[in-house]
GROMACS .gro file of C-alpha atoms in nm:
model
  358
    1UNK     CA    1   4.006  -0.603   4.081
    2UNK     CA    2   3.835  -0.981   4.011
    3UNK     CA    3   3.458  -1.053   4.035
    4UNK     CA    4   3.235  -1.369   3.988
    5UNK     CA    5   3.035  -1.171   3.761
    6UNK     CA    6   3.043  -1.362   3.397
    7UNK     CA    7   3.164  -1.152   3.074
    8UNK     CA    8   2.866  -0.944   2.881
    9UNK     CA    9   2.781  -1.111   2.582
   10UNK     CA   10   2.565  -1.027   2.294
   11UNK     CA   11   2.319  -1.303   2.384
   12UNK     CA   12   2.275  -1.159   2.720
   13UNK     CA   13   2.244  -0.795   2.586
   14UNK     CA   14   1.923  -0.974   2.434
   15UNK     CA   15   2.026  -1.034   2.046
   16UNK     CA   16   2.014  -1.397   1.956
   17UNK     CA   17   2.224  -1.422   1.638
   18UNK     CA   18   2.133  -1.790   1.632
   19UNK     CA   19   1.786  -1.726   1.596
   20UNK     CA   20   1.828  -1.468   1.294
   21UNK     CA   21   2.013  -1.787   1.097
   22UNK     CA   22   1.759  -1.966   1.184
   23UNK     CA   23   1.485  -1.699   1.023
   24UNK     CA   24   1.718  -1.643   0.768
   25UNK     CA   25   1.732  -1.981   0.655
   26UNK     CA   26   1.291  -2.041   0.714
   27UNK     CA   27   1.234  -1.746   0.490
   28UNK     CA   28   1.473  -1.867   0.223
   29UNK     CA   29   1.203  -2.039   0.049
   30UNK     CA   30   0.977  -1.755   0.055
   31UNK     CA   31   1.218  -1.529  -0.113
   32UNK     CA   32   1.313  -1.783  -0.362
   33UNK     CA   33   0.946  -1.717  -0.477
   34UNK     CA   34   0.971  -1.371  -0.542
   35UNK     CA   35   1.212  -1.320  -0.786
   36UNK     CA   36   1.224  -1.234  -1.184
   37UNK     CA   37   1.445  -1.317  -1.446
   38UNK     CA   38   1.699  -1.025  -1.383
   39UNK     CA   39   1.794  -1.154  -1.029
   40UNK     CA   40   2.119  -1.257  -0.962
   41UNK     CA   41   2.226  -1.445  -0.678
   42UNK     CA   42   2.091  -1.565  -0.387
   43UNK     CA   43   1.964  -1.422  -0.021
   44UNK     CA   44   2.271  -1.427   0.227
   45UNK     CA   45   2.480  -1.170   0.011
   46UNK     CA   46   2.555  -0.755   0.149
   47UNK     CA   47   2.307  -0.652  -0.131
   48UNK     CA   48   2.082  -0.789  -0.358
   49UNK     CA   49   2.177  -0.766  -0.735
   50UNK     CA   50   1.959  -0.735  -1.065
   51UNK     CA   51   2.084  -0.774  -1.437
   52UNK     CA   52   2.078  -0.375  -1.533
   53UNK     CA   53   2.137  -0.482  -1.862
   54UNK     CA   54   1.706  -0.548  -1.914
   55UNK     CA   55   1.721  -0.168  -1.928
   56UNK     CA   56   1.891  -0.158  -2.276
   57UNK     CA   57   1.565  -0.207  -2.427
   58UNK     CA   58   1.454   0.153  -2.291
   59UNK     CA   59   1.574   0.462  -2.506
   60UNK     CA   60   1.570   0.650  -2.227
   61UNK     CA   61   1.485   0.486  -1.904
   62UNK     CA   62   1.422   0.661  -1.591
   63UNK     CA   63   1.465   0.515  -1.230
   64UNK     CA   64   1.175   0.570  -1.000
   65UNK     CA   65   1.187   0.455  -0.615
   66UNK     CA   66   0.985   0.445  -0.365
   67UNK     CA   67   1.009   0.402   0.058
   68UNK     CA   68   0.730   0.315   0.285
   69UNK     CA   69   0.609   0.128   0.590
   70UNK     CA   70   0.257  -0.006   0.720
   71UNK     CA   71   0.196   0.198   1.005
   72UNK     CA   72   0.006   0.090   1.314
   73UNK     CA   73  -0.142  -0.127   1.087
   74UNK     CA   74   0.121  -0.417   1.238
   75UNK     CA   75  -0.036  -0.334   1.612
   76UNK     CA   76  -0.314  -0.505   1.489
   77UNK     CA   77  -0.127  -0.833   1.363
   78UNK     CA   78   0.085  -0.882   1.650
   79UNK     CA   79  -0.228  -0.828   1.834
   80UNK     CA   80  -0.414  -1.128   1.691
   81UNK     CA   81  -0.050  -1.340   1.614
   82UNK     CA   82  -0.055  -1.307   1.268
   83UNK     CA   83   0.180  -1.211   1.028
   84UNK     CA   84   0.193  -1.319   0.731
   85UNK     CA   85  -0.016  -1.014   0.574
   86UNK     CA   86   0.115  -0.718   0.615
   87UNK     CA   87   0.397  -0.777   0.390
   88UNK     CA   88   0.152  -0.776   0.108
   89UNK     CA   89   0.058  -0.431   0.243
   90UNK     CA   90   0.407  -0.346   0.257
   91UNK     CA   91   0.436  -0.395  -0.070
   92UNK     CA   92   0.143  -0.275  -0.168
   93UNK     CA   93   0.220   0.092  -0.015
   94UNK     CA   94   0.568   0.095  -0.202
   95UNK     CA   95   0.491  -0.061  -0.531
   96UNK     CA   96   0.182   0.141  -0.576
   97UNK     CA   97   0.379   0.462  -0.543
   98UNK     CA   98   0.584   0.418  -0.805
   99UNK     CA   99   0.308   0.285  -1.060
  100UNK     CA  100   0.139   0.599  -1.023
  101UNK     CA  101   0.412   0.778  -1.254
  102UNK     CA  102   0.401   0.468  -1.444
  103UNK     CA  103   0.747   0.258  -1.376
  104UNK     CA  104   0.707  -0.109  -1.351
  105UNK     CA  105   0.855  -0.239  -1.008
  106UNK     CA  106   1.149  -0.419  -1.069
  107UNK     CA  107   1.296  -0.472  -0.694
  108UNK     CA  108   1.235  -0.445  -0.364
  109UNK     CA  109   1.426  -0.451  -0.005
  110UNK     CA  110   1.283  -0.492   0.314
  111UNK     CA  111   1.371  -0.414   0.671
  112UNK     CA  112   1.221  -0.595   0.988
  113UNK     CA  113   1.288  -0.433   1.340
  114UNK     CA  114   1.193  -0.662   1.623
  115UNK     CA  115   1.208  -0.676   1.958
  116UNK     CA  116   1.314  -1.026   1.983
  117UNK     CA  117   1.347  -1.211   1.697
  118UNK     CA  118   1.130  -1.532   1.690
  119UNK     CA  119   1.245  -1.753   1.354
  120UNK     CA  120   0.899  -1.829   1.260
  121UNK     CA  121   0.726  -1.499   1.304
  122UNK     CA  122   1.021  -1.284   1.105
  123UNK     CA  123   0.956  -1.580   0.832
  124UNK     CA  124   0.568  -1.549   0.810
  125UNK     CA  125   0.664  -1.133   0.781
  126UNK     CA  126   0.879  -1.235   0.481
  127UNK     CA  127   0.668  -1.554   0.348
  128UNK     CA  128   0.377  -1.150   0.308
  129UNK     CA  129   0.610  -0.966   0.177
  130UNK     CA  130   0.718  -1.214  -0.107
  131UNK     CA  131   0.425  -1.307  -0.188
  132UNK     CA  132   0.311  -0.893  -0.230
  133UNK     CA  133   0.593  -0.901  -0.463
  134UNK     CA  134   0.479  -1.195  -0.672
  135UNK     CA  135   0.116  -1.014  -0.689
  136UNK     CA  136   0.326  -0.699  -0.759
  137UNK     CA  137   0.536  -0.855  -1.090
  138UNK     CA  138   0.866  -0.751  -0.867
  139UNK     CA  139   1.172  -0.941  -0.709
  140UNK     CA  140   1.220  -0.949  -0.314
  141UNK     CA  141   1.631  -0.906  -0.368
  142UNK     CA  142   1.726  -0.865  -0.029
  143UNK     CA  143   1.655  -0.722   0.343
  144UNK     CA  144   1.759  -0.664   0.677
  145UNK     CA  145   1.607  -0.783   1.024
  146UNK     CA  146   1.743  -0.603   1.291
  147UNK     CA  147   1.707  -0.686   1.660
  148UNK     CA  148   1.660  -0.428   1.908
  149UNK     CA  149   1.598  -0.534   2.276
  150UNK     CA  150   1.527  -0.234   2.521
  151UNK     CA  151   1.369  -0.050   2.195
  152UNK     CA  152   1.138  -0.267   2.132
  153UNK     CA  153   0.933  -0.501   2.329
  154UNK     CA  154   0.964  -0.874   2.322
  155UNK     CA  155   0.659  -0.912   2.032
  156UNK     CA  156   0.677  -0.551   1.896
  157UNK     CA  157   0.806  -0.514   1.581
  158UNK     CA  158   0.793  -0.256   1.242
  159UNK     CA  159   0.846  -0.289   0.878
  160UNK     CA  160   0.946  -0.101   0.641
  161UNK     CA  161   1.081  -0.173   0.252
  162UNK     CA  162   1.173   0.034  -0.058
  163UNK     CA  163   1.128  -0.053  -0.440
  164UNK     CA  164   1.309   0.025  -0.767
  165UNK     CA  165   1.129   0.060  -1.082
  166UNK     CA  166   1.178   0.188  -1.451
  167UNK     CA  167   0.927   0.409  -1.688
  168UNK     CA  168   1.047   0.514  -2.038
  169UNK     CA  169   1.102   0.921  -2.041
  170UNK     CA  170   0.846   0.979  -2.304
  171UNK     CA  171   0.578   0.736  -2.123
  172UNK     CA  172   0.614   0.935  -1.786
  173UNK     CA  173   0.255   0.979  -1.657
  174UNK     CA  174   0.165   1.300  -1.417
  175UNK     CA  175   0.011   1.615  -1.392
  176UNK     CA  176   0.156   1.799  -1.711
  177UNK     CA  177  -0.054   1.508  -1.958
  178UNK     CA  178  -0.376   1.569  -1.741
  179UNK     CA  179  -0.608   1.786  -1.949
  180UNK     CA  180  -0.963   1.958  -1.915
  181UNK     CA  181  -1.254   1.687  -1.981
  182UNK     CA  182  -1.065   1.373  -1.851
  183UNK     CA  183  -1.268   1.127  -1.654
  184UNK     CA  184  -1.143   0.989  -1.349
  185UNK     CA  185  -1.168   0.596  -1.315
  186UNK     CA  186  -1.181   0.476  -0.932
  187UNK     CA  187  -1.046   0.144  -0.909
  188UNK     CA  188  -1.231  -0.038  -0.570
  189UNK     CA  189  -1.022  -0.034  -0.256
  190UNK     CA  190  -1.013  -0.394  -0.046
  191UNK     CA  191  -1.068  -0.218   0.265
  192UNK     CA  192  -0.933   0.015   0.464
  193UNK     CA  193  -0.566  -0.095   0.370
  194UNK     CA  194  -0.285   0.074   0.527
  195UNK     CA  195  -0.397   0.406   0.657
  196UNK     CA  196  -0.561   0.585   0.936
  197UNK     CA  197  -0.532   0.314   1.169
  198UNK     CA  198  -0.363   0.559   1.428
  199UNK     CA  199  -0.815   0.706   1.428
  200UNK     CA  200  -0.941   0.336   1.363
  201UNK     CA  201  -0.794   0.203   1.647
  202UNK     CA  202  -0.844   0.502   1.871
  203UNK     CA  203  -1.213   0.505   1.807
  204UNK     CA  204  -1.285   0.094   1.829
  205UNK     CA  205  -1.039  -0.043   2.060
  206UNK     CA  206  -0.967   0.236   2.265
  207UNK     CA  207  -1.292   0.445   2.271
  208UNK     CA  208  -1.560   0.183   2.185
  209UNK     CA  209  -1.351  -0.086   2.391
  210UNK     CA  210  -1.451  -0.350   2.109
  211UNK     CA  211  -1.223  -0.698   2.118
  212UNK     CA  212  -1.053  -0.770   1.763
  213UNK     CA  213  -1.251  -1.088   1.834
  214UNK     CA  214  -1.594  -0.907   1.808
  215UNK     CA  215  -1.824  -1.042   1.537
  216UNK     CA  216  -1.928  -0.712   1.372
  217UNK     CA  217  -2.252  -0.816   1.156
  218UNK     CA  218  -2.162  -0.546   0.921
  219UNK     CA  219  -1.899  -0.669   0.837
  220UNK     CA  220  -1.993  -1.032   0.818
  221UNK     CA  221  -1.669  -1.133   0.986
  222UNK     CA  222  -1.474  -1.046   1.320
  223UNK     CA  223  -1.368  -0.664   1.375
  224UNK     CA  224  -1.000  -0.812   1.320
  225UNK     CA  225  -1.048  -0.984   1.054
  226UNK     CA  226  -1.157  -0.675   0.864
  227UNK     CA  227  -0.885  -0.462   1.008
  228UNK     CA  228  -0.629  -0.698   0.911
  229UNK     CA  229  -0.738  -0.710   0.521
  230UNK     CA  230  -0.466  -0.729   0.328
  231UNK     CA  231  -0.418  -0.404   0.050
  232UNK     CA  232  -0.481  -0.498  -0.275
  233UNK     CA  233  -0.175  -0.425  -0.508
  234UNK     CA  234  -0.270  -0.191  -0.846
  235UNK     CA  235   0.112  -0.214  -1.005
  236UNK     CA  236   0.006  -0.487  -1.293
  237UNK     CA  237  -0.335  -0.396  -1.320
  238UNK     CA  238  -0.235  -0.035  -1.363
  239UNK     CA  239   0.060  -0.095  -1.617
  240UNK     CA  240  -0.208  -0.314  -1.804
  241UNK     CA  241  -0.416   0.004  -1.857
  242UNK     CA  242  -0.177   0.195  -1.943
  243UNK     CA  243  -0.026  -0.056  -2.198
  244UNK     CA  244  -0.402  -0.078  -2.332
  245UNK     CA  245  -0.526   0.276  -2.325
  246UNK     CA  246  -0.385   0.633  -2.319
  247UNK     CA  247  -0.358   0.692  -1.965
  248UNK     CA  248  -0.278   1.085  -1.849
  249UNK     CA  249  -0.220   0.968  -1.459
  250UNK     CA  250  -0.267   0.758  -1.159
  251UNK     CA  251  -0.333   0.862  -0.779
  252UNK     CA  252  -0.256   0.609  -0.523
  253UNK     CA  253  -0.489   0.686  -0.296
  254UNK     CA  254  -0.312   0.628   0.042
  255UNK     CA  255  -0.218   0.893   0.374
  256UNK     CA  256  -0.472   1.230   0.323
  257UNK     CA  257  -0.761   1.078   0.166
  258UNK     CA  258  -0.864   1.092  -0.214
  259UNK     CA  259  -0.894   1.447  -0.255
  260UNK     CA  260  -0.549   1.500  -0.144
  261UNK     CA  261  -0.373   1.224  -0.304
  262UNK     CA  262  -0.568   1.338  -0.635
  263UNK     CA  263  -0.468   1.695  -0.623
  264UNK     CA  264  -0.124   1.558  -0.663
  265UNK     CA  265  -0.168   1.503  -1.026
  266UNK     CA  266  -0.332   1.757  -1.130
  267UNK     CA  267  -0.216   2.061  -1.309
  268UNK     CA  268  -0.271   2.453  -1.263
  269UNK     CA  269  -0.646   2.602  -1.363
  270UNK     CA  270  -0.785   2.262  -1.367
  271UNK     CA  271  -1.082   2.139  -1.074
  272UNK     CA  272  -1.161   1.771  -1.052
  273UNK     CA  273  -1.501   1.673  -0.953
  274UNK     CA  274  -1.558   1.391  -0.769
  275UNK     CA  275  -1.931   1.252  -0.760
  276UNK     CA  276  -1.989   1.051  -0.390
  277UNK     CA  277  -2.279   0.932  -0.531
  278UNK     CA  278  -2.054   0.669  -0.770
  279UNK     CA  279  -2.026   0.460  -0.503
  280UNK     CA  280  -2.107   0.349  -0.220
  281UNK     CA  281  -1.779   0.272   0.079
  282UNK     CA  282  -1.767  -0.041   0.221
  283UNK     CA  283  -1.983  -0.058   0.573
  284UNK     CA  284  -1.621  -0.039   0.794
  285UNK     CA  285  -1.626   0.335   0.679
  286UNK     CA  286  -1.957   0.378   0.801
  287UNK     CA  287  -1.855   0.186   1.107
  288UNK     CA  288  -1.564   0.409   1.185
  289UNK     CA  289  -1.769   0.730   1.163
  290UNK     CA  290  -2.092   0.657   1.375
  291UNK     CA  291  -1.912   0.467   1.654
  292UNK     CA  292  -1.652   0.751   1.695
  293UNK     CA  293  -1.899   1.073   1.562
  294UNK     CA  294  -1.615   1.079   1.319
  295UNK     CA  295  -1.762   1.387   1.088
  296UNK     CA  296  -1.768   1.350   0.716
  297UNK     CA  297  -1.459   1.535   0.635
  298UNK     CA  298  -1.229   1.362   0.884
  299UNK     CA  299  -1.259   1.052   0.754
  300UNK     CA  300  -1.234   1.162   0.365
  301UNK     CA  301  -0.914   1.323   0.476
  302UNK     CA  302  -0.801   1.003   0.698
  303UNK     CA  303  -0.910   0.693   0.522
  304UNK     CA  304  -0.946   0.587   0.153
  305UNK     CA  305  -1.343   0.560   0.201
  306UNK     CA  306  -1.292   0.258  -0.040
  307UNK     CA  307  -1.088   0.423  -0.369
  308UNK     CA  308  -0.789   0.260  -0.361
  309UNK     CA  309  -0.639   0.453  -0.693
  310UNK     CA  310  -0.752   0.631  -0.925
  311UNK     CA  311  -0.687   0.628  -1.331
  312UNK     CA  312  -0.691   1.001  -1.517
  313UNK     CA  313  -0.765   0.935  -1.871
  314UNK     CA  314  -0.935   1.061  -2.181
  315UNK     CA  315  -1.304   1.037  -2.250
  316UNK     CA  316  -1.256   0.788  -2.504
  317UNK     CA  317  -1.099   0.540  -2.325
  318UNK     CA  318  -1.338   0.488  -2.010
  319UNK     CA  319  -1.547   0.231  -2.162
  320UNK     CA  320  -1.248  -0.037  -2.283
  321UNK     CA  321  -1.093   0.134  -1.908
  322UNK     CA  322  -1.356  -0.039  -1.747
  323UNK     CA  323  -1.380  -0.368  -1.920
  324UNK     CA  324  -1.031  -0.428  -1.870
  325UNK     CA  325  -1.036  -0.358  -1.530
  326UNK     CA  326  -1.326  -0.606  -1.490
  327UNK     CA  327  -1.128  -0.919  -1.669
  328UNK     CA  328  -0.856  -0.830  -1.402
  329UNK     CA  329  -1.108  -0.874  -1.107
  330UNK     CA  330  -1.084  -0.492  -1.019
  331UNK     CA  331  -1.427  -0.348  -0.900
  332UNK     CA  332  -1.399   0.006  -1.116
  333UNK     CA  333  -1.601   0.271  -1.164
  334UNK     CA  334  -1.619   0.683  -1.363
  335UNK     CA  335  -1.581   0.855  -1.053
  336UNK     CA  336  -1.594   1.214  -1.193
  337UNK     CA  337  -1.435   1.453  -1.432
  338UNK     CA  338  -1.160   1.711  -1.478
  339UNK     CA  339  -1.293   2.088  -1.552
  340UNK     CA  340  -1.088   2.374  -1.649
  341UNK     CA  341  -1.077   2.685  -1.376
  342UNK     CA  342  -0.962   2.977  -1.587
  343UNK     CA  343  -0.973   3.204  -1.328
  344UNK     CA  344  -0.783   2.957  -1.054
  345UNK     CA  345  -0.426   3.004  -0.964
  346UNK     CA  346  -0.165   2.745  -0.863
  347UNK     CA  347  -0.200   2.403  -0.815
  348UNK     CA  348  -0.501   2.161  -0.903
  349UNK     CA  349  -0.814   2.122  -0.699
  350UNK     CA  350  -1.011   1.877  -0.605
  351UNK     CA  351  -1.443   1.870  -0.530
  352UNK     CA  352  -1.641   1.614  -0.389
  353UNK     CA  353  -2.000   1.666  -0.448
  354UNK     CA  354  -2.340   1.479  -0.351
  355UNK     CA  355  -2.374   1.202  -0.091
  356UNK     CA  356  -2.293   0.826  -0.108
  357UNK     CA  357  -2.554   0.603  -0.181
  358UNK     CA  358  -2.729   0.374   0.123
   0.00000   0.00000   0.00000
């Protein structure tokens, strides 16, 4: 049986494989960027490579990785056609995991899932995402973009990348170093960064109808500009603490709030007490709760209420803590202590107390 019907095709199953040279070769000079002096070879290959040999310095080196996306976050970009931020927040939400035990990022991978792929926009996701990795003391070693028509619309797409990094056995930071009368450090967040914007954008697109055009006095700027801040990346400025003080642990302070992400490092019997009256959250937390009668404990267990991470370290070393932070341009501040609960069994608590300054 003959038809007039032309042969199926890739291109009109809706993948362009031109157009993914074409943002293959646009983000080339992005990626060059982002690279240290373990990388070997060049973007193009089946998988990145890095010099393992670095590692000899280590007596006993331990890998730590680390996979994560930005969430709904990216609704918000494609929204306003713009796209070359929330790679840094990729980043940002990868890297900053694996600080926390305290590993230095050495590598990362990404992988882009569009809809259609359009050269420039899959190079302004990669142009973010190298340049998170440049603020992040890492090398961008490779990636996949994947087109998917029928799965995704046209302009939808998602991210997602994972990291690599190496701590030194006896340097491991975490729960068993964390000891009654530590102070916790809060290190400033830049915003609401990459989390709860599944409640954000319910309550001021959907529910309060607001345009990411809005001017929001508050927050001297349009509502999307302040939804679309970029996350700010701890990785050096943590491993500079640690290399200056004795550090007992770090809690990235990302999906469940601080009191949850805190709880992870602590150990059994012990309560830390965390003082709202430190600090006072930027006004887009404020924002979020009064337009959508979001009650107090929601949003502590949804957004970051402006703690981006958190440093758990001896008495002793808060004060050259602090300074340090401050040369690096990190707002920082003693967010509360770490008391012993003899009576408490299994796992670490956490306490906020007293009310955030107006």
């Amino acid at each position: 049986m003959t038809t007039n019907v032309p042969g199926a095709s890739y291109a009109a199953a809706g993948v362009d494989i031109e157009a993914g040279e074409t943002a293959v070769r646009l983000m080339k000079e992005w990626v060059a960027k982002a690279q240290r002096p373990e990388s070997v070879g060049g973007l193009g290959g089946f998988a990145g490579l890095f010099d393992a040999s670095a590692l000899t310095r280590y007596r006993r080196p331990l890998l730590a990785s680390a996979t994560d996306g930005v969430g709904t976050k990216v609704a918000i970009a494609q929204r306003l056609d713009i796209h070359d931020t929330v790679g840094r927040d990729l980043v940002a939400m990868v890297v900053d995991d694996l600080v926390v035990c305290g590993a230095e990022p050495l590598f990362m991978t990404d992988y882009i899932c569009v809809g259609k792929v359009y050269p420039e926009r899959v190079a302004a996701l990669v142009k973010g995402i190298a340049e998170g990795c440049v603020l992040a003391g890492c090398a961008l070693v490779g990636g996949e973009t994947a087109e998917h028509p029928g799965l995704l619309g046209a302009e939808e797409y998602d991210v997602a990348g994972a990291a690599t990094g190496v701590v030194e056995a006896d340097a491991l930071l975490g729960a068993d170093r964390v000891r009654p009368g530590d102070v916790l450090v809060a290190m400033g967040a830049s915003g609401l960064h990459s989390n709860g914007y599944s409640l954000v954008r319910h309550v001021l697109l959907h529910q309060a109808g607001w345009g990411l055009e809005r001017e929001v006095p508050e927050f001297g700027r349009t509502l999307g500009e302040e939804l679309l801040e970029p996350t700010r990346i701890y990785s050096l400025d943590c491993l500079a603490l640690a290399e200056a003080v004795e550090v007992h642990a770090f809690a990235h302070v990302t999906g469940g709030g601080l009191a949850n992400n805190l709880a992870r490092v602590l150990p059994e019997r012990v309560r830390a007490v965390v003082d709202r009256a430190s600090w006072t959250p930027a006004p887009v937390f404020d924002v979020v709760g009064e337009v959508g009668r979001v009650a107090r404990e929601e949003l502590e267990r949804t957004l970051n209420m402006g703690v981006g991470m958190v440093a758990v370290l001896p008495p002793e070393a808060v004060d050259r803590s602090l300074a340090l932070l401050a040369e690096r341009g990190v707002p920082a501040w003693v967010l509360g202590e770490v008391h012993a609960e003899a009576t408490a069994e299994g796992p670490g608590t956490v306490t906020l107390t007293g009310d955030h300054p107006r």
